[in-house]
PDB file of C-alpha atoms in Angstrom:
ATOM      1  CA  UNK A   1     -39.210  17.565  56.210  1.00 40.00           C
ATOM      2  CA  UNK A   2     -37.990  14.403  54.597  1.00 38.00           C
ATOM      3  CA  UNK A   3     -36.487  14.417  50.369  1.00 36.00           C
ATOM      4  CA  UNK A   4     -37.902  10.861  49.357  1.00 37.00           C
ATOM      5  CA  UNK A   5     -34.949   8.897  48.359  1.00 33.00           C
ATOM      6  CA  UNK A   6     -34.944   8.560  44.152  1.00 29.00           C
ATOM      7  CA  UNK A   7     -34.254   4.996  42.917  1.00 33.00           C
ATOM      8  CA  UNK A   8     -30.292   5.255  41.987  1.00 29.00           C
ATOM      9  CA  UNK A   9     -31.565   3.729  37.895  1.00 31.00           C
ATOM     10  CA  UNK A  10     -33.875   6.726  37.719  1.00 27.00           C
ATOM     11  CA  UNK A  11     -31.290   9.205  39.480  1.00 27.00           C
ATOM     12  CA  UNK A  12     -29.085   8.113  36.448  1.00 28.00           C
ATOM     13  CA  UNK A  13     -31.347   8.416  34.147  1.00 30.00           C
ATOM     14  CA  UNK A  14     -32.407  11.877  34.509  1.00 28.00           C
ATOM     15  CA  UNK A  15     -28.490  13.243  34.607  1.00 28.00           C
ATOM     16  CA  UNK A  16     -27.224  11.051  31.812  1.00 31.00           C
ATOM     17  CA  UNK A  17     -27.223  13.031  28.488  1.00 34.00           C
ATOM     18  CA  UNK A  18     -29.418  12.106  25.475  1.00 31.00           C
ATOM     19  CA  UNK A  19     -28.485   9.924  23.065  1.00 33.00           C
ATOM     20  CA  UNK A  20     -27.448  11.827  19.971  1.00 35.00           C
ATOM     21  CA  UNK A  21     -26.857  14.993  21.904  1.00 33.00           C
ATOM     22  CA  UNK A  22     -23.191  14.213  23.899  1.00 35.00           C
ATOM     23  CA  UNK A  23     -21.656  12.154  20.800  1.00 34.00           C
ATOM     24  CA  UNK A  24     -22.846  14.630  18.450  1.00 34.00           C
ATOM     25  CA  UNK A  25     -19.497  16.821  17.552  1.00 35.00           C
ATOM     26  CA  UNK A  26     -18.846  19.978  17.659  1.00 38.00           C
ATOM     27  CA  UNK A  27     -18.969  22.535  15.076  1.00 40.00           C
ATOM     28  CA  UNK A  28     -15.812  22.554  13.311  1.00 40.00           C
ATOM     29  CA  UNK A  29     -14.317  25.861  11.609  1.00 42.00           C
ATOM     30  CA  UNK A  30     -14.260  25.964   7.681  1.00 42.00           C
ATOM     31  CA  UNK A  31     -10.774  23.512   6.499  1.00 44.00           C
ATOM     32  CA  UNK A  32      -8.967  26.824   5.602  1.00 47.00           C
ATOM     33  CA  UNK A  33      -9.351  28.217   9.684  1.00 45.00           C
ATOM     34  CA  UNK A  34      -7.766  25.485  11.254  1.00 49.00           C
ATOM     35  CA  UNK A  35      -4.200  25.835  11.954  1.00 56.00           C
ATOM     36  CA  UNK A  36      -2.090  22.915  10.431  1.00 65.00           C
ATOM     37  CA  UNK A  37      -0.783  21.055  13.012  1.00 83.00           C
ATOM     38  CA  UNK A  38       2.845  19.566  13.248  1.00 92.00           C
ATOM     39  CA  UNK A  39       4.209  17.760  10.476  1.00 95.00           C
ATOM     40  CA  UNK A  40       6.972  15.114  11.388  1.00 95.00           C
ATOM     41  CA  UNK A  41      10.152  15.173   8.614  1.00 97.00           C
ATOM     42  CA  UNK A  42      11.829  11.893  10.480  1.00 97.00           C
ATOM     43  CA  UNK A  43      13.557  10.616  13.755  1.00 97.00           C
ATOM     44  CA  UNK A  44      16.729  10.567  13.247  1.00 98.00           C
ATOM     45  CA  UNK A  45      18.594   8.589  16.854  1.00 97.00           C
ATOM     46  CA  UNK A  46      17.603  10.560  19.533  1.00 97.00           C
ATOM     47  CA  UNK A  47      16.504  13.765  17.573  1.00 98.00           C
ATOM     48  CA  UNK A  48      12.876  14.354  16.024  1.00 98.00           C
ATOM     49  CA  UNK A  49      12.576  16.804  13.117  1.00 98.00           C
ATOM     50  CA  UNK A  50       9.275  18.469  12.069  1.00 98.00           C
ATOM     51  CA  UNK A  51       7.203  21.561  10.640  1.00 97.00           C
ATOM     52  CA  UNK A  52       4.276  23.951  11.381  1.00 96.00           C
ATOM     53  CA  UNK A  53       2.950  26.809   9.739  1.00 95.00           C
ATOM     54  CA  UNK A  54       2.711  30.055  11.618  1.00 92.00           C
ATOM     55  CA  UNK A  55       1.640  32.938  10.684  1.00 90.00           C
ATOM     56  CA  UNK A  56       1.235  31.326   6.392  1.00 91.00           C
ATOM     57  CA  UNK A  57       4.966  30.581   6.947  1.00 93.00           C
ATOM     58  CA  UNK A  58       6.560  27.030   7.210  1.00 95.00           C
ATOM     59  CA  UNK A  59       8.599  26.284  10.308  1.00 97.00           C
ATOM     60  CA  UNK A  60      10.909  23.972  10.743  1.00 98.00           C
ATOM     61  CA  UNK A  61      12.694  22.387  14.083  1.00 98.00           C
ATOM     62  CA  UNK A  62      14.058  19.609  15.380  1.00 98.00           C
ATOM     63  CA  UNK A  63      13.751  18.510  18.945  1.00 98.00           C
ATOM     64  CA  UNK A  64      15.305  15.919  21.617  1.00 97.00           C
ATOM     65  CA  UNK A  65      14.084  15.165  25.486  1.00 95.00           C
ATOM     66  CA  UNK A  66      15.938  15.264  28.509  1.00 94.00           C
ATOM     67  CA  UNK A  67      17.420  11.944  29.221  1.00 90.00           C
ATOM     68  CA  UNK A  68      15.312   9.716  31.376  1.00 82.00           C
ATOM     69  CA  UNK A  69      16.807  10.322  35.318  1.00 69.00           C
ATOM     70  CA  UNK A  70      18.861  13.836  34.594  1.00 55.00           C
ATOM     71  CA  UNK A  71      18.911  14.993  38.018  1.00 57.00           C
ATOM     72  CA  UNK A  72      16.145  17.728  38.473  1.00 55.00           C
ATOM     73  CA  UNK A  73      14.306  17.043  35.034  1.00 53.00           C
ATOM     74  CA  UNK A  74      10.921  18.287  36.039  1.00 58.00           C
ATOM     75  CA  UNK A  75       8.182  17.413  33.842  1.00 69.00           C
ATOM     76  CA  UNK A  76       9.089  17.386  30.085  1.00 85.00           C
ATOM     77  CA  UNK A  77      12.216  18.970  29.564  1.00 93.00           C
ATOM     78  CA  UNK A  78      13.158  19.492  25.613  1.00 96.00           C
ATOM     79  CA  UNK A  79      15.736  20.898  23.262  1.00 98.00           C
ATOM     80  CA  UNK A  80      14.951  22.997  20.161  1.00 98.00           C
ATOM     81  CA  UNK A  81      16.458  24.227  16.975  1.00 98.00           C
ATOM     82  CA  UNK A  82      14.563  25.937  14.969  1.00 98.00           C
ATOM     83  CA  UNK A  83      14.686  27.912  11.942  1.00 98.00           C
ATOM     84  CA  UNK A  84      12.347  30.404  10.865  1.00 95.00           C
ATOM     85  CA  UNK A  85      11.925  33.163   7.467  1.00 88.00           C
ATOM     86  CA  UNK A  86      12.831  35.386  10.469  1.00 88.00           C
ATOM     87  CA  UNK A  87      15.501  34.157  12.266  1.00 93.00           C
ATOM     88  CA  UNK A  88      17.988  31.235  12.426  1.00 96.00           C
ATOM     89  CA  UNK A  89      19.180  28.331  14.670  1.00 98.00           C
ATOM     90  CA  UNK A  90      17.217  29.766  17.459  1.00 98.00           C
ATOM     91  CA  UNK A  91      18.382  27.407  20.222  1.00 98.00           C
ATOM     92  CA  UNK A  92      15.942  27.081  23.522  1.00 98.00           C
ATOM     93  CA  UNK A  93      15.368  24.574  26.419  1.00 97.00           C
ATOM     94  CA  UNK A  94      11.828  24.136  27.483  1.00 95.00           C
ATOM     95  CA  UNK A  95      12.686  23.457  31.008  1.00 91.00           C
ATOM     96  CA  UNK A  96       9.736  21.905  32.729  1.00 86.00           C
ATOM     97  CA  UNK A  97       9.750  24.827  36.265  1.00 89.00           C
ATOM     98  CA  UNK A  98      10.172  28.615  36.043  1.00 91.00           C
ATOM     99  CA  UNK A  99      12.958  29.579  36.470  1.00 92.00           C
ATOM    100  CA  UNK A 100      14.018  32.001  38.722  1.00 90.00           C
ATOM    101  CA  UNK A 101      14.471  36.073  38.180  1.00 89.00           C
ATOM    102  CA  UNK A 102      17.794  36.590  36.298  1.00 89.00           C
ATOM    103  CA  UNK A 103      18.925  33.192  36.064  1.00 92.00           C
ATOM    104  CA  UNK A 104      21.602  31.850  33.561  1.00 93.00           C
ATOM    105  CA  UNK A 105      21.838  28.579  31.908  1.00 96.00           C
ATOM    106  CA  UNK A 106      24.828  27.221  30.931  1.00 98.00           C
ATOM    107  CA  UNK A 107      25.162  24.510  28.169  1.00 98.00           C
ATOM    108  CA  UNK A 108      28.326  22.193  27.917  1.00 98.00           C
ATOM    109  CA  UNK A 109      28.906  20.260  24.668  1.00 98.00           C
ATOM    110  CA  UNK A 110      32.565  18.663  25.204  1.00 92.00           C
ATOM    111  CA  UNK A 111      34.848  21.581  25.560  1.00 90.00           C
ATOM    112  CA  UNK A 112      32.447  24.212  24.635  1.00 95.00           C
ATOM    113  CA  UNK A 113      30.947  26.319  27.395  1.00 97.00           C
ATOM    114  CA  UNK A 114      27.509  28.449  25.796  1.00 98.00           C
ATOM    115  CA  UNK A 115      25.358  30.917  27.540  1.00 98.00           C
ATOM    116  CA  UNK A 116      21.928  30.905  27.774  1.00 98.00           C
ATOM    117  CA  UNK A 117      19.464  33.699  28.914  1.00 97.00           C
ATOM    118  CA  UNK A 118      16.222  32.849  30.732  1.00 95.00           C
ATOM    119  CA  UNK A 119      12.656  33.865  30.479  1.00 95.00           C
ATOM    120  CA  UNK A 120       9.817  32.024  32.612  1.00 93.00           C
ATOM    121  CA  UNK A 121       9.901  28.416  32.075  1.00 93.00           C
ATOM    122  CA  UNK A 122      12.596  28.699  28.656  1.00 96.00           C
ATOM    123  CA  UNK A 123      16.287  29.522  28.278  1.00 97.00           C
ATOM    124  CA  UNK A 124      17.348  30.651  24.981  1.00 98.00           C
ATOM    125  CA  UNK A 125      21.067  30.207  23.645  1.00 98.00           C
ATOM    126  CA  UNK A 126      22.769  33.734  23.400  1.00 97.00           C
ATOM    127  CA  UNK A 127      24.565  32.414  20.063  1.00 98.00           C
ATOM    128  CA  UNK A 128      22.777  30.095  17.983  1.00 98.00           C
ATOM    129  CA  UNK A 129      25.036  29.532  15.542  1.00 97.00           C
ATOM    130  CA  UNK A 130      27.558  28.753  18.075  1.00 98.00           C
ATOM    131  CA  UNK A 131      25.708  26.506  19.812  1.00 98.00           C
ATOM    132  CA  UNK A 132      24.542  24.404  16.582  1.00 98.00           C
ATOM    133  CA  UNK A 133      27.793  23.920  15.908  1.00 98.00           C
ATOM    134  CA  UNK A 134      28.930  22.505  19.214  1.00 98.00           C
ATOM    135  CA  UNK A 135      25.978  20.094  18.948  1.00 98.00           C
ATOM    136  CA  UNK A 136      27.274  18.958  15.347  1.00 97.00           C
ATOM    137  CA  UNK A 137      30.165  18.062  16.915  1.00 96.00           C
ATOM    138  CA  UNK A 138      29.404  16.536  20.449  1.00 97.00           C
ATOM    139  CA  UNK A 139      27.825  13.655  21.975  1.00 96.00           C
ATOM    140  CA  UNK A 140      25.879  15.173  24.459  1.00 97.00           C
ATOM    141  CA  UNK A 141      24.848  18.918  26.034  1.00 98.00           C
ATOM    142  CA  UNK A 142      24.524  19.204  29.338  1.00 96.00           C
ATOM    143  CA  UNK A 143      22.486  22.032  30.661  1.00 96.00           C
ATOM    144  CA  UNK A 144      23.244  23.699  34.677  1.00 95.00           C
ATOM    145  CA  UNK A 145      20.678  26.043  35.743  1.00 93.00           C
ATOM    146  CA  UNK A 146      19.378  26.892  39.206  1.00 91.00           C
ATOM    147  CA  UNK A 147      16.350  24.851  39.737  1.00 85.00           C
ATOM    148  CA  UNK A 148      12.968  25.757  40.771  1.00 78.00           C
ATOM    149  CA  UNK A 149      14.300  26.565  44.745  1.00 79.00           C
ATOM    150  CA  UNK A 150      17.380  27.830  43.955  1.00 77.00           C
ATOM    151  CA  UNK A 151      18.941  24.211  44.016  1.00 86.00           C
ATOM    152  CA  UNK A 152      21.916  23.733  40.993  1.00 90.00           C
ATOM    153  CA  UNK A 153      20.259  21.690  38.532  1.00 90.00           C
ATOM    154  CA  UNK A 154      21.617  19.784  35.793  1.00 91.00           C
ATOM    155  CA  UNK A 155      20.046  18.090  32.628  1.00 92.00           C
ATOM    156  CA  UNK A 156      21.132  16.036  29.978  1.00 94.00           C
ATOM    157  CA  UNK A 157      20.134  16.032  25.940  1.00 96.00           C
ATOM    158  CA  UNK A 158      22.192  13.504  23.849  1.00 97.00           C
ATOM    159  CA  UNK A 159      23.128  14.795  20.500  1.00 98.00           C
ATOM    160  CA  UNK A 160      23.271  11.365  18.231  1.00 98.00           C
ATOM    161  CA  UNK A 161      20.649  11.951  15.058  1.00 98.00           C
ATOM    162  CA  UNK A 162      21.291  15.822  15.340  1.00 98.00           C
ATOM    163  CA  UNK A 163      23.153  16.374  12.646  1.00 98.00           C
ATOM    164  CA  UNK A 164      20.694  14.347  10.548  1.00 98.00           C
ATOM    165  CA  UNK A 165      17.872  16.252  12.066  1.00 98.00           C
ATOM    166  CA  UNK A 166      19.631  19.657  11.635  1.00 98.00           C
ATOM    167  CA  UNK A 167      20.182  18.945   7.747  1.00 98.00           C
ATOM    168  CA  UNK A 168      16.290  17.427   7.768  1.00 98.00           C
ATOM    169  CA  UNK A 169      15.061  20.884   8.994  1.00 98.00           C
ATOM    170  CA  UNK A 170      17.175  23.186   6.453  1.00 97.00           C
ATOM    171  CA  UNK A 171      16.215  21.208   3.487  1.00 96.00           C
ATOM    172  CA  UNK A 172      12.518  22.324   4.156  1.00 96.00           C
ATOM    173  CA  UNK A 173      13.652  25.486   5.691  1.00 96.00           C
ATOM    174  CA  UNK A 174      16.814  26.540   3.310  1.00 94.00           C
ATOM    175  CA  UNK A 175      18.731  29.497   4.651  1.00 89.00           C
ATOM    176  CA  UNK A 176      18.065  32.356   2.360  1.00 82.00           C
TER     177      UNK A 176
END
């Protein structure tokens, strides 16, 4: 047995949606339900500096990218600082692959050598004050880390606009 062959116009008529019924939004929580999104304090050089709330509390970080061509920069590769209520200069590289079990980053700023700890696709600076204060003083960080298959990896965050940034973030954030 034969289908009969459905004029292509009335094929597309039949699975387009209704007008009115696919442009027609979506229900939207009440105002007060949705999360506040990212609020940008400036870009300062190379450095962005924002806020969110979470959990009714402001938070306040600043961020840079890898530079453009660091050898084995997978996907977007960032730098954080942030500063919470909770806990301050938190220092952690978003790095774009997972890294491998047990791996450890390590960060060079100039002379300074800092330690990082790993978990999934993040490493996290084992001193945060430390580390802030290296990157108030150098031009760039350069982060070494095995890479996705085991290859030595190395990226590269430039540190002009992070002092700027840094002093953005704890104006909104003060220390307590």
């Amino acid at each position: 047995m034969r289908v009969p062959f459905l004029p292509t116009a009335l094929l597309i008529a039949v699975l387009a949606p209704l007008p009115g019924h696919a442009q027609r939004p979506a229900a939207h929580p009440h105002p007060a339900a949705r999360p506040e999104g990212p609020k940008a304090l400036g870009h300062f050089e190379d450095w962005t500096a924002a806020t969110h709330v979470e959990a009714g509390q402001t938070v306040c970080y600043a961020f840079t990218r890898a530079e453009p061509g660091s050898p084995g920069a997978h996907g977007d590769v960032v730098l954080t600082v942030t500063e919470r209520p909770s806990g301050r200069d938190a220092v952690a590289i978003s790095a774009g692959f997972t890294y491998p079990p047990n791996a450890q980053v390590t960060v060079e700023v100039d002379q300074a050598r800092l330690e990082f700890y790993t978990a999934s696709r993040s490493a996290f600076a084992r001193d945060g004050h430390a580390t802030v204060a290296a990157f108030q003083k150098g031009r760039q960080a350069v982060a070494r880390s095995p890479g996705p298959r085991g290859t030595p990896i190395s990226q590269t965050f430039a540190l002009r606009g992070f002092g700027a940034a840094y002093t953005a973030i704890n104006k909104v954030c003060p220390p307590r």
